[in-house]
XYZ file of C-alpha atoms in Angstrom:
417
model
C 115.881 103.836 80.674
C 112.283 103.092 81.479
C 109.878 105.626 82.901
C 106.727 105.149 84.930
C 103.482 104.925 83.039
C 101.205 107.972 83.212
C 98.505 107.933 85.866
C 95.232 106.727 84.356
C 92.181 108.903 84.712
C 90.079 106.933 87.158
C 86.897 108.865 86.411
C 86.652 107.683 82.784
C 84.254 104.979 81.617
C 82.560 104.591 84.982
C 79.127 103.627 83.716
C 76.751 100.860 84.723
C 74.410 98.888 82.568
C 71.051 100.697 82.126
C 68.662 100.115 84.983
C 71.157 98.422 87.333
C 70.407 98.682 91.055
C 72.780 97.948 93.952
C 71.096 94.612 94.569
C 71.628 93.627 90.924
C 75.332 94.541 90.823
C 76.956 91.108 91.175
C 79.423 91.246 88.304
C 82.836 92.116 89.898
C 83.780 94.600 87.183
C 80.428 96.385 87.323
C 80.519 96.387 91.120
C 84.014 97.899 91.045
C 82.853 100.673 88.712
C 79.899 101.427 90.988
C 82.127 101.503 94.073
C 84.511 103.992 92.472
C 81.568 106.171 91.429
C 80.178 106.165 94.952
C 83.552 106.758 96.609
C 84.382 109.750 94.415
C 80.914 111.221 94.914
C 81.173 110.695 98.657
C 84.615 112.363 98.734
C 83.180 115.418 96.971
C 80.310 115.620 99.451
C 82.693 115.172 102.411
C 84.923 117.914 101.024
C 81.991 120.333 100.794
C 80.616 119.223 104.198
C 77.391 117.903 102.689
C 76.829 115.376 105.471
C 73.461 113.965 104.414
C 74.546 113.155 100.863
C 77.881 111.774 102.061
C 76.002 109.564 104.520
C 73.757 108.237 101.745
C 76.816 107.402 99.633
C 78.378 105.538 102.569
C 75.153 103.587 103.076
C 75.240 102.458 99.441
C 78.963 101.651 99.592
C 78.365 99.469 102.656
C 76.076 97.247 100.551
C 78.867 96.521 98.048
C 82.175 96.794 99.961
C 83.649 94.175 102.300
C 86.986 93.661 104.079
C 86.735 89.988 103.094
C 85.746 90.489 99.445
C 87.843 90.935 96.308
C 90.589 93.569 96.198
C 88.259 96.362 95.017
C 85.692 95.562 97.716
C 88.372 95.541 100.412
C 89.975 98.753 99.167
C 86.556 100.440 99.061
C 85.823 99.365 102.621
C 88.960 101.101 103.878
C 88.388 104.293 101.862
C 84.760 104.410 102.992
C 85.895 103.966 106.598
C 88.357 106.852 106.163
C 85.596 109.094 104.800
C 83.345 108.132 107.716
C 86.095 109.030 110.201
C 86.532 112.394 108.481
C 82.816 113.106 108.902
C 82.703 111.917 112.526
C 85.654 114.154 113.426
C 83.299 117.108 113.043
C 82.136 116.032 116.526
C 85.414 115.709 118.523
C 83.787 114.133 121.573
C 82.060 111.428 119.540
C 85.239 110.739 117.578
C 87.319 110.409 120.752
C 84.892 107.968 122.377
C 84.740 105.803 119.239
C 88.550 105.561 119.308
C 88.877 104.464 122.939
C 89.321 100.829 121.958
C 91.860 101.457 119.177
C 95.371 100.105 119.659
C 98.066 102.803 119.848
C 99.655 103.467 116.450
C 103.039 102.062 117.499
C 101.440 98.779 118.642
C 99.653 98.398 115.318
C 102.832 99.058 113.344
C 104.738 96.635 115.544
C 102.436 93.836 114.362
C 102.148 94.808 110.707
C 105.595 96.041 109.650
C 107.484 92.744 110.164
C 104.679 90.988 108.280
C 104.914 93.513 105.429
C 108.634 92.862 105.102
C 108.106 89.107 105.083
C 105.225 88.668 102.645
C 105.797 91.612 100.258
C 109.176 91.994 98.524
C 109.205 95.809 98.375
C 111.347 96.267 101.489
C 113.494 93.250 100.618
C 114.311 94.763 97.230
C 115.015 98.142 98.856
C 117.338 96.635 101.464
C 119.266 94.662 98.848
C 119.723 97.780 96.696
C 120.925 99.817 99.695
C 123.269 97.061 100.881
C 124.967 96.619 97.517
C 125.387 100.358 96.986
C 126.624 100.941 100.543
C 129.189 98.125 100.510
C 130.638 99.371 97.235
C 130.791 102.991 98.406
C 132.334 102.183 101.791
C 135.035 99.764 100.610
C 138.374 100.949 101.989
C 136.866 102.972 104.851
C 138.145 101.993 108.302
C 135.487 103.654 110.493
C 131.919 103.621 109.182
C 128.976 105.327 110.895
C 125.497 104.381 109.648
C 122.413 106.216 110.912
C 119.010 104.531 110.746
C 116.356 107.261 110.595
C 113.508 105.289 112.071
C 113.214 101.822 110.508
C 114.707 99.747 113.326
C 114.381 96.671 111.119
C 116.737 93.766 111.827
C 116.048 92.502 108.291
C 118.031 95.485 107.030
C 120.834 95.458 109.579
C 121.775 91.818 110.123
C 122.509 91.150 106.413
C 124.444 94.448 106.322
C 126.610 93.381 109.270
C 127.338 90.071 107.555
C 128.303 91.854 104.336
C 130.681 94.226 106.139
C 132.302 91.291 107.956
C 133.250 89.712 104.615
C 134.998 92.663 102.963
C 138.187 91.603 101.186
C 140.189 94.569 102.498
C 139.395 93.688 106.105
C 136.635 94.442 108.557
C 135.949 98.096 109.342
C 134.875 99.435 112.712
C 131.113 99.762 112.285
C 128.968 102.128 114.318
C 125.185 102.037 113.949
C 123.065 104.831 115.395
C 119.419 103.845 115.370
C 116.909 106.647 115.840
C 113.366 105.655 116.779
C 110.579 107.225 118.822
C 109.557 103.735 119.996
C 111.957 102.731 122.772
C 110.868 99.073 122.625
C 112.179 98.767 119.054
C 115.588 100.049 120.132
C 115.699 97.718 123.141
C 114.964 94.734 120.915
C 117.238 95.647 118.004
C 120.373 96.654 119.942
C 121.126 93.308 121.663
C 120.389 91.396 118.428
C 122.921 93.425 116.466
C 125.549 93.304 119.212
C 125.177 89.513 119.436
C 125.411 89.157 115.653
C 128.522 91.366 115.479
C 130.206 89.326 118.233
C 129.500 86.107 116.350
C 131.028 87.638 113.204
C 134.029 89.069 115.045
C 133.102 92.497 113.675
C 134.226 95.608 115.607
C 130.848 97.142 116.372
C 129.104 99.849 118.358
C 125.336 100.341 118.691
C 123.990 103.741 119.722
C 120.233 103.931 120.413
C 118.591 107.325 119.994
C 115.055 107.507 121.391
C 113.817 110.617 119.530
C 111.608 111.422 116.543
C 112.799 112.905 113.256
C 111.552 116.326 114.360
C 113.644 116.132 117.534
C 116.834 114.997 115.826
C 119.847 117.326 116.073
C 123.416 116.894 114.902
C 124.884 116.829 118.401
C 122.635 113.878 119.320
C 124.180 111.793 116.520
C 127.676 111.936 117.995
C 129.379 112.148 114.608
C 133.191 112.163 114.929
C 135.922 113.330 112.608
C 137.200 110.605 110.281
C 133.963 108.617 110.167
C 132.502 107.676 106.778
C 128.911 108.695 107.424
C 125.705 107.477 105.763
C 122.017 107.965 106.551
C 119.196 105.531 105.729
C 115.562 106.643 105.690
C 112.944 103.944 105.098
C 109.371 105.188 104.490
C 109.738 107.895 107.125
C 111.021 111.204 105.765
C 107.660 112.304 104.319
C 106.318 112.806 107.853
C 108.410 115.995 108.088
C 106.177 117.553 105.412
C 103.239 117.688 107.851
C 102.340 121.315 108.537
C 99.438 123.703 108.942
C 97.835 123.669 105.484
C 95.673 126.695 106.266
C 98.834 128.798 106.339
C 99.852 127.417 102.941
C 96.395 128.238 101.580
C 96.755 131.883 102.635
C 100.314 132.152 101.339
C 100.099 130.082 98.155
C 103.159 131.831 96.773
C 105.307 129.768 99.162
C 106.059 127.268 96.435
C 109.110 126.433 94.359
C 108.593 124.806 90.959
C 105.024 124.034 92.039
C 106.228 122.227 95.180
C 105.098 123.422 98.600
C 107.923 124.736 100.743
C 108.424 122.937 104.047
C 110.445 124.740 106.700
C 110.816 121.533 108.706
C 112.168 119.602 105.707
C 114.503 122.431 104.690
C 115.874 122.600 108.236
C 116.329 118.838 108.464
C 118.114 118.445 105.121
C 120.341 121.415 105.945
C 121.289 119.743 109.233
C 122.069 116.460 107.488
C 124.154 118.163 104.802
C 126.202 120.026 107.424
C 127.432 116.636 108.682
C 128.952 115.923 105.210
C 127.562 112.407 104.753
C 129.040 110.192 102.081
C 125.556 108.876 101.243
C 121.908 109.442 102.112
C 119.519 106.625 101.139
C 115.841 107.413 100.691
C 113.010 104.891 100.284
C 109.540 106.399 99.820
C 106.196 105.497 98.298
C 105.969 106.666 94.680
C 102.721 108.589 95.127
C 101.378 112.142 95.396
C 99.460 112.268 98.673
C 100.761 115.691 99.753
C 97.931 117.598 98.066
C 95.781 120.240 99.729
C 92.439 119.302 98.170
C 90.784 116.193 99.596
C 89.368 115.014 96.264
C 92.782 115.272 94.556
C 94.576 113.125 97.094
C 91.569 110.799 97.344
C 91.820 110.027 93.605
C 95.604 109.600 93.863
C 95.138 107.354 96.899
C 92.613 105.153 95.103
C 94.985 104.789 92.166
C 97.986 103.964 94.339
C 96.430 101.619 96.879
C 94.454 99.693 94.254
C 97.817 98.495 92.904
C 99.015 97.737 96.445
C 95.891 95.673 97.224
C 96.234 93.832 93.905
C 99.798 92.840 94.830
C 98.587 91.669 98.248
C 95.940 89.598 96.470
C 98.643 87.933 94.387
C 100.594 87.097 97.549
C 97.688 85.479 99.392
C 95.869 84.054 96.369
C 92.187 83.463 96.960
C 92.495 83.357 100.745
C 90.468 86.479 101.522
C 90.045 85.555 105.200
C 93.772 85.192 105.979
C 94.597 86.737 109.355
C 97.953 87.944 107.996
C 96.283 89.657 105.061
C 93.830 91.406 107.389
C 96.662 92.686 109.609
C 98.605 93.906 106.585
C 95.644 95.656 104.988
C 94.729 97.261 108.305
C 98.171 98.914 108.219
C 97.405 100.274 104.743
C 93.926 101.223 105.967
C 95.438 103.395 108.700
C 97.588 105.131 106.084
C 94.480 105.722 103.963
C 92.641 107.089 106.992
C 95.439 109.563 107.684
C 95.484 110.714 104.038
C 91.699 111.133 103.831
C 90.484 111.983 107.341
C 93.268 114.195 108.671
C 94.417 117.740 107.961
C 97.239 120.015 109.086
C 100.074 118.667 111.226
C 97.971 115.583 112.023
C 98.206 114.466 108.372
C 101.636 112.805 108.276
C 101.205 110.397 105.343
C 102.319 113.025 102.810
C 104.006 110.804 100.262
C 105.576 112.505 97.259
C 106.918 111.193 93.970
C 110.638 110.954 93.291
C 110.550 114.028 91.028
C 109.536 116.196 93.982
C 112.214 114.653 96.210
C 114.749 115.501 93.498
C 113.792 119.153 93.801
C 113.881 119.139 97.613
C 117.267 117.397 97.838
C 118.695 119.483 95.003
C 117.704 122.725 96.735
C 119.423 121.464 99.898
C 122.696 120.917 98.022
C 122.531 117.155 97.420
C 123.305 115.350 94.166
C 121.755 112.015 93.083
C 124.001 108.953 93.027
C 123.687 106.283 90.339
C 123.324 103.139 92.425
C 123.975 100.442 89.818
C 125.937 100.558 86.583
C 124.149 97.575 85.011
C 120.796 98.127 86.653
C 118.733 96.210 84.090
C 120.587 92.921 84.525
C 120.974 93.332 88.292
C 117.274 94.093 88.695
C 116.286 91.104 86.571
C 118.406 88.778 88.713
C 117.003 90.224 91.942
C 113.382 89.785 90.839
C 114.065 86.234 89.622
C 115.688 85.378 92.974
C 112.534 86.639 94.719
C 110.501 83.998 92.906
C 107.430 86.262 92.544
C 105.643 87.140 89.326
C 104.442 90.662 88.587
C 107.272 92.642 90.178
C 109.751 94.831 88.289
C 112.653 97.097 89.179
C 113.243 99.877 86.663
C 115.785 102.676 86.457
C 114.398 106.207 86.345
C 116.453 109.392 86.678
C 119.103 107.853 89.001
C 116.449 106.156 91.162
C 115.247 102.573 91.146
C 111.486 102.099 90.994
C 110.006 98.955 92.500
C 106.866 98.239 90.491
C 103.859 95.984 90.609
C 103.517 95.195 86.898
C 103.970 98.640 85.294
C 102.892 100.710 88.325
C 105.821 102.170 90.354
C 104.978 101.794 94.044
C 108.274 102.460 95.838
C 111.284 104.592 94.872
C 114.832 103.951 96.132
C 117.379 106.723 95.693
C 120.820 107.695 96.993
C 122.267 111.175 97.473
C 125.624 112.744 98.232
C 126.800 116.270 99.010
C-alpha cells in the first residue's frame, strides 16, 4: 500500500540572489521563488487588514505574474486576483459594481466542466473506478436506483448504461435520479439518457430533481422498497461544510478528533444512511481548504493548485495562449477566489482530505468499501490506457488516490452502511 507524500513546507529556501530587483528577475526558478514570497507576504497583510502593504505586494506581483506565462506565473496571477477581490470586498458597493459583467457561476461551470473532463483524466479515472465497482456490487439485482448528487455528466452515465445493458445475468430495471440546482443540465441530460437506454433496450427511468444538496430530502428521492440503492457524489459534497465560521471561532470546542463539526453534513449523512444504500461513492479533491485562518488555507491552496497547473501544462504543452487552457484555468481561478476571498457560508470550496472524510462517514455509521482487490495491476492498466505520462492511481486506506506524479489530487472512495 502506498501513501501520499508529506506536504512540503513551501516557505523553505525562498531566497533570491543578493541584490536582485524585480526587473532583474528573469530566471524562471528565481521568479517563482519571488512570487511565492510576495504572495505569502500579501496573504499575511490581507489577513491582518494591512491594506497599504497588501497593495504594494500586489503591485510587485503584477510585474512578475501573467495568465499567459509559465505555470507559476499563471497560478500567481489567479492567487493575486483572489487576494485583490478579498481586499475590494471591504467596500461592498465597489465590489458589486466590479462584478456586474461577470458571468453567473453556473454559466462558467457549464463551459469549463465538460472541458475539464475531456482534457484532464481525473474525472475519467474516477468514473471508471465507480463503474467497475458499481457493476460488480449490483450484479444479480433486478431493480437498481442510482442517485446522482449534482454531477449531471453524461460522460459518467452513458458508459454506465452500456455496462448495465451487457450484464450476463440479464438487464436490470435501472432508475436514475439526477439532482442538480441547474435545471438546464437536467433538461439536457434526461433525453440523452432515455434515448441511449432505448437504443440499448434497457428498462430505464429518469427522474430529474431540480434542488440543491441543502434542499434534498428523502421523500424527494422517491426510494421504493426492493430497490438496490446507490449514491454518487462528484466534487460536490464539500459544499455542505460551508457555515458561519465566526460561530466556530467562539465555540472552538465543537470539534471531534480535531475536525470541525458540521450540522449540515451530519444531517445530510444521517438522511442518506436512513435510506439504507448499498453504496455511496465519493469523489473529492485531496486537499485541506476547510481551514479557518486565511494564511493556512492560502499555503495549502498554493501547494495543491501548483500541482494542478503543472498537470494542465503537461496537457497543453507550450501552448500558453490556448483558449481551452484559459477557460479551464479560469474555473480553477474561481475556486481559488472562493477559498481566499470568501468567508462564512459564502465560502463553499471547503475541500478536505480523505482522512477527514473517513471520520465524518464513520461517525455517521458508514464503513469504507474496498473497491478493487488487485488495485495495483488494475490502476496500472487504467493509466496505460489513458496514454498520459505523469499520472498514478494508488491505494490508500480503502480509497484510490489519483495523483499527478507523487501528489494526490483527487480521492475516490466507496461506503456502505
